[in-house]
């Protein structure tokens, strides 16, 4: 009797959306767009396409992918027109995907999954295959963004993939190394109103030491030539370690400055170049934490492009997403979604962990670095100051910056939001109007022990609203759209336990998160990471 009661107790202690594991399962392409059932009324002025990217293939034949960032790229599209909605999805036909499907095995090493030589080859062929060098993945499952009149899906390597946003067809693979001195770039470029694209990636600097290049891709060319062909490096930022660049997922940009946060999550380049070719190492095997460096903030001017030699330092944290950065009265305000400590958060995002029962997911989240939304403030002019005094005079923040005797400036943040194992992540702002400027609202995806299950809105420095009825569902994304002065929030939602129409596009009033409408489809939609709205 006791055993039976205990057995039932285990299964009752579950996340309310007990089928959350379904968002980490393989799904197929659609042959054509499928119509959605609209509940409510979609404003007729809301017309365009929501494009999203994420993993859609979690195994090839008998070989599984092991990490959340390994599955092969699947592109999703919700089309909205005249109050009607259709949903469509196709795999991006990258080299990684095409070769995997052809050979029915993992052919190119992914983030947390190593590829091994063809077992059908003889031992000598397999041996020499190991020494062919590093074959970098082009599995562009993270984001999609415009360059000129074209659209590119991306990951964080040197490869981006040109796609057709209407048909979702794969058009061309582009190697940025053909145009720029970078080993890879972030999945979160900044795009100005004229279409100019800025990004950041690590590179080999002076004396073969590592550095970071901020690069610029110009806007659409009058002669219709490819803007990527006219890309250039604007400014170089030194690395804290000669052969160990930090992992970078995003960076900040104000009207006049670039903000780069160098975290203690390091890529061991020697391991990357040697062990990879010999033992089949994957990307995750090459990460390590520097337990002593803390976190460094770097500033660079945009025009004229120039690195600023200030030495900003603070305690260790992980960083994946900048919320916004802006200038105010001689200071730069930097708002970040951080994870405390130097242990790499991605260590907890293996699919085996995410597919565990809810109690085990919660235990892992308790061991992991804890999330915290922070505001840092950097003084621009630090030449005439006294040691030991707070340099920050903005009246609305408690963040501090203190000059130390060794010339470093120690930063302490203002904590904006903090909840144990409750993250405000994947932030969105009214980007076209407030990127790089003082702003009032931010929207985030609520991660409950790493599982996305709510939408949050932050007003000023207060987390004021959750969209509460979504607690039983999986929220996949938030995207803020502003048309004719009206703010709406688009979210892809999955109800894993629904008998009918388990996936839908949710349209919320961005002011108070009240529901405007939803567009339901008869398919499960797997996890997505980032994307864009194309009017």
GROMACS .gro file of C-alpha atoms in nm, residues 139-533:
model
  395
  139UNK     CA    1   2.317   2.408  -3.879
  140UNK     CA    2   2.144   2.748  -3.862
  141UNK     CA    3   1.883   2.676  -3.593
  142UNK     CA    4   1.911   2.992  -3.381
  143UNK     CA    5   1.784   3.304  -3.560
  144UNK     CA    6   1.690   3.469  -3.889
  145UNK     CA    7   1.756   3.832  -3.984
  146UNK     CA    8   1.757   4.059  -4.291
  147UNK     CA    9   2.065   4.173  -4.481
  148UNK     CA   10   1.971   4.422  -4.748
  149UNK     CA   11   1.675   4.268  -4.932
  150UNK     CA   12   1.771   3.913  -4.835
  151UNK     CA   13   1.711   3.697  -4.529
  152UNK     CA   14   1.963   3.472  -4.355
  153UNK     CA   15   1.922   3.193  -4.103
  154UNK     CA   16   2.213   3.164  -3.863
  155UNK     CA   17   2.379   2.980  -3.582
  156UNK     CA   18   2.700   3.111  -3.417
  157UNK     CA   19   2.963   2.985  -3.659
  158UNK     CA   20   3.102   3.155  -3.970
  159UNK     CA   21   2.821   3.013  -4.186
  160UNK     CA   22   2.488   3.180  -4.254
  161UNK     CA   23   2.223   3.045  -4.490
  162UNK     CA   24   2.018   3.253  -4.730
  163UNK     CA   25   1.650   3.153  -4.722
  164UNK     CA   26   1.332   3.259  -4.900
  165UNK     CA   27   1.096   3.399  -4.633
  166UNK     CA   28   0.791   3.327  -4.850
  167UNK     CA   29   0.855   2.967  -4.959
  168UNK     CA   30   1.106   2.878  -4.682
  169UNK     CA   31   1.332   2.734  -4.950
  170UNK     CA   32   1.705   2.720  -4.882
  171UNK     CA   33   1.892   2.933  -5.135
  172UNK     CA   34   2.263   2.963  -5.056
  173UNK     CA   35   2.528   2.891  -4.795
  174UNK     CA   36   2.753   3.188  -4.719
  175UNK     CA   37   3.091   3.168  -4.546
  176UNK     CA   38   3.156   3.500  -4.371
  177UNK     CA   39   3.526   3.415  -4.359
  178UNK     CA   40   3.531   3.492  -4.733
  179UNK     CA   41   3.457   3.856  -4.648
  180UNK     CA   42   3.561   3.919  -4.288
  181UNK     CA   43   3.827   3.828  -4.034
  182UNK     CA   44   3.602   3.632  -3.797
  183UNK     CA   45   3.587   3.273  -3.676
  184UNK     CA   46   3.214   3.308  -3.613
  185UNK     CA   47   2.959   3.577  -3.523
  186UNK     CA   48   2.676   3.610  -3.274
  187UNK     CA   49   2.317   3.512  -3.350
  188UNK     CA   50   2.198   3.858  -3.240
  189UNK     CA   51   2.319   4.130  -3.476
  190UNK     CA   52   2.201   4.486  -3.430
  191UNK     CA   53   2.018   4.637  -3.725
  192UNK     CA   54   1.974   5.011  -3.770
  193UNK     CA   55   1.669   5.176  -3.929
  194UNK     CA   56   1.846   5.206  -4.267
  195UNK     CA   57   1.926   4.833  -4.268
  196UNK     CA   58   2.291   4.855  -4.162
  197UNK     CA   59   2.390   4.539  -3.972
  198UNK     CA   60   2.646   4.525  -3.690
  199UNK     CA   61   2.776   4.204  -3.537
  200UNK     CA   62   3.058   4.072  -3.322
  201UNK     CA   63   3.279   3.765  -3.347
  202UNK     CA   64   3.613   3.637  -3.228
  203UNK     CA   65   3.918   3.649  -3.453
  204UNK     CA   66   4.294   3.620  -3.452
  205UNK     CA   67   4.442   3.956  -3.351
  206UNK     CA   68   4.798   4.080  -3.314
  207UNK     CA   69   5.073   3.823  -3.257
  208UNK     CA   70   4.822   3.540  -3.321
  209UNK     CA   71   4.640   3.615  -2.997
  210UNK     CA   72   4.262   3.605  -2.986
  211UNK     CA   73   4.051   3.921  -3.012
  212UNK     CA   74   3.696   4.021  -3.100
  213UNK     CA   75   3.599   4.212  -3.413
  214UNK     CA   76   3.292   4.430  -3.445
  215UNK     CA   77   3.184   4.412  -3.808
  216UNK     CA   78   2.953   4.619  -4.025
  217UNK     CA   79   2.741   4.507  -4.319
  218UNK     CA   80   2.603   4.808  -4.509
  219UNK     CA   81   2.239   4.857  -4.603
  220UNK     CA   82   2.085   4.778  -4.943
  221UNK     CA   83   2.315   4.891  -5.224
  222UNK     CA   84   2.193   5.124  -5.499
  223UNK     CA   85   2.349   4.897  -5.759
  224UNK     CA   86   2.165   4.596  -5.603
  225UNK     CA   87   2.498   4.428  -5.526
  226UNK     CA   88   2.533   4.200  -5.225
  227UNK     CA   89   2.589   4.406  -4.907
  228UNK     CA   90   2.784   4.117  -4.751
  229UNK     CA   91   3.052   4.163  -5.016
  230UNK     CA   92   3.107   4.514  -4.879
  231UNK     CA   93   3.135   4.406  -4.514
  232UNK     CA   94   3.420   4.544  -4.307
  233UNK     CA   95   3.573   4.527  -3.961
  234UNK     CA   96   3.506   4.845  -3.764
  235UNK     CA   97   3.702   4.797  -3.444
  236UNK     CA   98   3.891   4.524  -3.259
  237UNK     CA   99   3.850   4.446  -2.890
  238UNK     CA  100   4.129   4.261  -2.703
  239UNK     CA  101   4.065   3.928  -2.532
  240UNK     CA  102   4.130   3.872  -2.162
  241UNK     CA  103   4.314   3.548  -2.251
  242UNK     CA  104   4.538   3.491  -2.547
  243UNK     CA  105   4.408   3.152  -2.661
  244UNK     CA  106   4.072   3.135  -2.485
  245UNK     CA  107   3.799   3.360  -2.621
  246UNK     CA  108   3.477   3.394  -2.425
  247UNK     CA  109   3.149   3.254  -2.547
  248UNK     CA  110   2.940   3.538  -2.693
  249UNK     CA  111   2.571   3.515  -2.780
  250UNK     CA  112   2.483   3.886  -2.799
  251UNK     CA  113   2.624   4.234  -2.741
  252UNK     CA  114   2.494   4.584  -2.670
  253UNK     CA  115   2.478   4.892  -2.887
  254UNK     CA  116   2.380   5.250  -2.801
  255UNK     CA  117   2.360   5.545  -3.037
  256UNK     CA  118   2.736   5.604  -3.012
  257UNK     CA  119   2.892   5.298  -2.846
  258UNK     CA  120   2.924   4.922  -2.862
  259UNK     CA  121   2.909   4.728  -2.533
  260UNK     CA  122   3.077   4.387  -2.514
  261UNK     CA  123   3.051   4.178  -2.198
  262UNK     CA  124   3.333   3.924  -2.173
  263UNK     CA  125   3.222   3.645  -1.939
  264UNK     CA  126   3.436   3.373  -1.774
  265UNK     CA  127   3.285   3.105  -2.002
  266UNK     CA  128   3.583   3.027  -2.224
  267UNK     CA  129   3.650   2.828  -2.539
  268UNK     CA  130   3.977   2.638  -2.502
  269UNK     CA  131   4.114   2.696  -2.850
  270UNK     CA  132   4.399   2.447  -2.820
  271UNK     CA  133   4.155   2.172  -2.729
  272UNK     CA  134   3.929   2.287  -3.010
  273UNK     CA  135   4.210   2.258  -3.266
  274UNK     CA  136   4.372   1.937  -3.143
  275UNK     CA  137   4.138   1.709  -2.953
  276UNK     CA  138   3.857   1.767  -3.203
  277UNK     CA  139   4.046   1.610  -3.493
  278UNK     CA  140   4.183   1.320  -3.291
  279UNK     CA  141   3.911   1.210  -3.051
  280UNK     CA  142   3.587   1.338  -3.199
  281UNK     CA  143   3.538   1.618  -2.946
  282UNK     CA  144   3.226   1.836  -2.974
  283UNK     CA  145   3.186   2.207  -2.903
  284UNK     CA  146   3.065   2.158  -2.545
  285UNK     CA  147   3.382   1.960  -2.465
  286UNK     CA  148   3.589   2.269  -2.547
  287UNK     CA  149   3.423   2.502  -2.296
  288UNK     CA  150   3.572   2.573  -1.956
  289UNK     CA  151   3.521   2.830  -1.683
  290UNK     CA  152   3.783   3.075  -1.565
  291UNK     CA  153   3.708   3.086  -1.194
  292UNK     CA  154   3.924   3.390  -1.121
  293UNK     CA  155   3.864   3.649  -1.396
  294UNK     CA  156   3.511   3.758  -1.304
  295UNK     CA  157   3.342   3.944  -1.588
  296UNK     CA  158   3.488   4.223  -1.802
  297UNK     CA  159   3.293   4.502  -1.974
  298UNK     CA  160   3.439   4.657  -2.289
  299UNK     CA  161   3.338   4.980  -2.465
  300UNK     CA  162   3.409   5.090  -2.820
  301UNK     CA  163   3.302   5.405  -3.006
  302UNK     CA  164   3.103   5.370  -3.328
  303UNK     CA  165   3.215   5.681  -3.514
  304UNK     CA  166   3.503   5.720  -3.523
  305UNK     CA  167   3.544   5.350  -3.447
  306UNK     CA  168   3.779   5.323  -3.151
  307UNK     CA  169   3.833   5.089  -2.857
  308UNK     CA  170   3.812   5.263  -2.517
  309UNK     CA  171   4.079   5.147  -2.274
  310UNK     CA  172   3.868   5.162  -1.954
  311UNK     CA  173   3.900   4.847  -1.741
  312UNK     CA  174   3.550   4.768  -1.618
  313UNK     CA  175   3.529   4.460  -1.395
  314UNK     CA  176   3.260   4.282  -1.194
  315UNK     CA  177   3.181   3.941  -1.047
  316UNK     CA  178   3.131   3.629  -1.259
  317UNK     CA  179   2.810   3.561  -1.448
  318UNK     CA  180   2.678   3.388  -1.761
  319UNK     CA  181   2.517   3.609  -2.023
  320UNK     CA  182   2.316   3.519  -2.328
  321UNK     CA  183   2.078   3.809  -2.388
  322UNK     CA  184   2.112   4.185  -2.362
  323UNK     CA  185   1.780   4.360  -2.300
  324UNK     CA  186   1.893   4.708  -2.402
  325UNK     CA  187   2.173   4.962  -2.359
  326UNK     CA  188   2.152   5.340  -2.375
  327UNK     CA  189   2.339   5.660  -2.292
  328UNK     CA  190   2.226   5.902  -2.023
  329UNK     CA  191   2.414   6.213  -1.901
  330UNK     CA  192   2.766   6.075  -1.947
  331UNK     CA  193   2.683   5.717  -1.851
  332UNK     CA  194   2.595   5.397  -2.037
  333UNK     CA  195   2.313   5.193  -1.886
  334UNK     CA  196   2.331   4.821  -1.966
  335UNK     CA  197   2.038   4.590  -1.882
  336UNK     CA  198   2.113   4.218  -1.894
  337UNK     CA  199   1.956   3.876  -1.837
  338UNK     CA  200   2.234   3.718  -1.629
  339UNK     CA  201   2.292   3.381  -1.463
  340UNK     CA  202   2.502   3.405  -1.148
  341UNK     CA  203   2.844   3.241  -1.125
  342UNK     CA  204   3.105   3.099  -1.361
  343UNK     CA  205   2.955   2.754  -1.429
  344UNK     CA  206   2.823   2.726  -1.786
  345UNK     CA  207   2.441   2.720  -1.795
  346UNK     CA  208   2.448   2.516  -2.116
  347UNK     CA  209   2.577   2.221  -1.910
  348UNK     CA  210   2.216   2.183  -1.794
  349UNK     CA  211   2.058   2.193  -2.139
  350UNK     CA  212   2.134   1.842  -2.255
  351UNK     CA  213   1.818   1.681  -2.388
  352UNK     CA  214   1.843   1.395  -2.140
  353UNK     CA  215   1.811   1.651  -1.859
  354UNK     CA  216   1.524   1.842  -2.020
  355UNK     CA  217   1.330   1.520  -2.088
  356UNK     CA  218   1.349   1.401  -1.727
  357UNK     CA  219   1.042   1.390  -1.505
  358UNK     CA  220   0.952   1.719  -1.343
  359UNK     CA  221   1.113   1.644  -1.008
  360UNK     CA  222   1.449   1.572  -1.173
  361UNK     CA  223   1.424   1.885  -1.389
  362UNK     CA  224   1.368   2.089  -1.074
  363UNK     CA  225   1.664   1.929  -0.896
  364UNK     CA  226   1.894   2.010  -1.187
  365UNK     CA  227   1.771   2.370  -1.194
  366UNK     CA  228   1.846   2.403  -0.822
  367UNK     CA  229   2.209   2.306  -0.888
  368UNK     CA  230   2.245   2.535  -1.189
  369UNK     CA  231   2.344   2.904  -1.190
  370UNK     CA  232   2.048   3.117  -1.084
  371UNK     CA  233   1.893   3.382  -1.310
  372UNK     CA  234   1.889   3.751  -1.232
  373UNK     CA  235   1.803   4.058  -1.440
  374UNK     CA  236   2.062   4.326  -1.369
  375UNK     CA  237   2.135   4.684  -1.456
  376UNK     CA  238   2.499   4.794  -1.484
  377UNK     CA  239   2.601   5.156  -1.535
  378UNK     CA  240   2.934   5.248  -1.694
  379UNK     CA  241   3.080   5.600  -1.668
  380UNK     CA  242   3.214   5.721  -2.001
  381UNK     CA  243   3.461   5.976  -1.864
  382UNK     CA  244   3.673   5.832  -1.582
  383UNK     CA  245   3.989   6.042  -1.611
  384UNK     CA  246   3.928   6.295  -1.332
  385UNK     CA  247   3.807   6.091  -1.039
  386UNK     CA  248   3.904   5.997  -0.688
  387UNK     CA  249   3.978   5.639  -0.593
  388UNK     CA  250   3.716   5.460  -0.387
  389UNK     CA  251   3.422   5.683  -0.474
  390UNK     CA  252   3.106   5.588  -0.659
  391UNK     CA  253   3.121   5.743  -1.006
  392UNK     CA  254   2.751   5.698  -1.083
  393UNK     CA  255   2.524   5.998  -1.028
  394UNK     CA  256   2.208   5.891  -1.211
  395UNK     CA  257   1.922   5.940  -0.963
  396UNK     CA  258   1.712   5.640  -1.070
  397UNK     CA  259   1.957   5.355  -1.015
  398UNK     CA  260   2.148   5.197  -0.728
  399UNK     CA  261   2.416   5.057  -0.959
  400UNK     CA  262   2.768   5.168  -0.869
  401UNK     CA  263   3.110   5.202  -1.034
  402UNK     CA  264   3.417   5.252  -0.814
  403UNK     CA  265   3.770   5.328  -0.933
  404UNK     CA  266   4.027   5.105  -0.764
  405UNK     CA  267   4.393   5.180  -0.701
  406UNK     CA  268   4.501   4.944  -0.980
  407UNK     CA  269   4.305   5.148  -1.235
  408UNK     CA  270   4.016   4.904  -1.272
  409UNK     CA  271   3.658   5.022  -1.227
  410UNK     CA  272   3.455   4.781  -1.017
  411UNK     CA  273   3.088   4.758  -1.113
  412UNK     CA  274   2.806   4.654  -0.883
  413UNK     CA  275   2.464   4.609  -1.044
  414UNK     CA  276   2.116   4.709  -0.950
  415UNK     CA  277   1.913   4.389  -0.938
  416UNK     CA  278   1.593   4.451  -1.133
  417UNK     CA  279   1.429   4.108  -1.102
  418UNK     CA  280   1.536   3.798  -0.913
  419UNK     CA  281   1.343   3.480  -0.843
  420UNK     CA  282   1.490   3.139  -0.758
  421UNK     CA  283   1.486   2.923  -1.069
  422UNK     CA  284   1.243   3.168  -1.234
  423UNK     CA  285   1.412   3.341  -1.526
  424UNK     CA  286   1.309   3.645  -1.727
  425UNK     CA  287   1.472   3.552  -2.058
  426UNK     CA  288   1.454   3.595  -2.438
  427UNK     CA  289   1.378   3.968  -2.387
  428UNK     CA  290   1.196   4.188  -2.638
  429UNK     CA  291   1.163   4.566  -2.655
  430UNK     CA  292   1.014   4.804  -2.909
  431UNK     CA  293   1.340   4.767  -3.099
  432UNK     CA  294   1.276   4.998  -3.394
  433UNK     CA  295   1.197   5.290  -3.161
  434UNK     CA  296   1.396   5.227  -2.843
  435UNK     CA  297   1.702   5.016  -2.929
  436UNK     CA  298   1.997   5.206  -2.784
  437UNK     CA  299   1.765   5.454  -2.612
  438UNK     CA  300   1.604   5.500  -2.271
  439UNK     CA  301   1.296   5.278  -2.261
  440UNK     CA  302   1.013   5.180  -2.028
  441UNK     CA  303   0.890   4.832  -2.125
  442UNK     CA  304   1.049   4.492  -2.180
  443UNK     CA  305   0.880   4.160  -2.246
  444UNK     CA  306   1.025   3.823  -2.157
  445UNK     CA  307   0.973   3.452  -2.168
  446UNK     CA  308   0.933   3.306  -1.821
  447UNK     CA  309   1.151   3.000  -1.766
  448UNK     CA  310   1.027   2.786  -1.479
  449UNK     CA  311   1.324   2.558  -1.391
  450UNK     CA  312   1.435   2.597  -1.758
  451UNK     CA  313   1.086   2.509  -1.889
  452UNK     CA  314   0.916   2.803  -2.071
  453UNK     CA  315   0.562   2.845  -1.939
  454UNK     CA  316   0.469   3.214  -1.910
  455UNK     CA  317   0.488   3.559  -2.064
  456UNK     CA  318   0.613   3.846  -1.850
  457UNK     CA  319   0.610   4.221  -1.892
  458UNK     CA  320   0.851   4.452  -1.712
  459UNK     CA  321   0.755   4.817  -1.672
  460UNK     CA  322   1.036   5.045  -1.560
  461UNK     CA  323   1.205   4.836  -1.288
  462UNK     CA  324   0.909   4.628  -1.178
  463UNK     CA  325   0.793   4.290  -1.305
  464UNK     CA  326   0.422   4.362  -1.312
  465UNK     CA  327   0.227   4.097  -1.507
  466UNK     CA  328   0.238   3.730  -1.595
  467UNK     CA  329  -0.003   3.596  -1.851
  468UNK     CA  330  -0.142   3.352  -1.593
  469UNK     CA  331  -0.363   3.123  -1.799
  470UNK     CA  332  -0.057   2.997  -1.988
  471UNK     CA  333   0.087   2.819  -1.687
  472UNK     CA  334  -0.035   2.487  -1.826
  473UNK     CA  335   0.116   2.545  -2.165
  474UNK     CA  336   0.461   2.579  -2.319
  475UNK     CA  337   0.540   2.929  -2.441
  476UNK     CA  338   0.786   2.915  -2.726
  477UNK     CA  339   0.859   3.274  -2.811
  478UNK     CA  340   0.767   3.638  -2.768
  479UNK     CA  341   0.790   3.894  -3.046
  480UNK     CA  342   0.678   4.253  -3.000
  481UNK     CA  343   0.512   4.415  -3.301
  482UNK     CA  344   0.426   4.785  -3.318
  483UNK     CA  345   0.201   4.892  -3.605
  484UNK     CA  346   0.027   5.228  -3.628
  485UNK     CA  347   0.122   5.294  -3.266
  486UNK     CA  348  -0.048   4.976  -3.141
  487UNK     CA  349   0.169   4.724  -2.954
  488UNK     CA  350   0.091   4.354  -2.985
  489UNK     CA  351   0.288   4.057  -2.862
  490UNK     CA  352   0.306   3.741  -3.070
  491UNK     CA  353   0.377   3.413  -2.890
  492UNK     CA  354   0.385   3.057  -3.015
  493UNK     CA  355   0.219   2.832  -2.758
  494UNK     CA  356   0.195   2.454  -2.726
  495UNK     CA  357  -0.061   2.269  -2.516
  496UNK     CA  358   0.090   1.918  -2.517
  497UNK     CA  359  -0.215   1.754  -2.359
  498UNK     CA  360  -0.474   1.891  -2.601
  499UNK     CA  361  -0.673   1.638  -2.805
  500UNK     CA  362  -0.717   1.891  -3.084
  501UNK     CA  363  -0.512   2.182  -3.214
  502UNK     CA  364  -0.221   2.154  -2.965
  503UNK     CA  365  -0.023   2.444  -3.112
  504UNK     CA  366  -0.125   2.803  -3.169
  505UNK     CA  367  -0.016   3.157  -3.235
  506UNK     CA  368  -0.125   3.380  -2.947
  507UNK     CA  369  -0.182   3.752  -3.005
  508UNK     CA  370  -0.175   3.965  -2.691
  509UNK     CA  371  -0.229   4.331  -2.619
  510UNK     CA  372   0.123   4.432  -2.519
  511UNK     CA  373   0.001   4.692  -2.269
  512UNK     CA  374  -0.165   4.448  -2.028
  513UNK     CA  375  -0.120   4.101  -2.187
  514UNK     CA  376  -0.492   4.053  -2.246
  515UNK     CA  377  -0.571   3.814  -2.527
  516UNK     CA  378  -0.676   3.959  -2.863
  517UNK     CA  379  -0.693   3.635  -3.061
  518UNK     CA  380  -0.529   3.300  -3.121
  519UNK     CA  381  -0.473   3.091  -3.434
  520UNK     CA  382  -0.480   2.717  -3.358
  521UNK     CA  383  -0.323   2.440  -3.571
  522UNK     CA  384  -0.350   2.062  -3.567
  523UNK     CA  385   0.021   2.000  -3.509
  524UNK     CA  386   0.267   2.010  -3.223
  525UNK     CA  387   0.529   2.280  -3.267
  526UNK     CA  388   0.876   2.195  -3.128
  527UNK     CA  389   1.091   2.440  -2.936
  528UNK     CA  390   1.201   2.754  -3.121
  529UNK     CA  391   1.468   3.004  -3.018
  530UNK     CA  392   1.453   3.330  -3.210
  531UNK     CA  393   1.308   3.492  -3.519
  532UNK     CA  394   1.155   3.803  -3.667
  533UNK     CA  395   0.837   3.956  -3.801
   0.00000   0.00000   0.00000
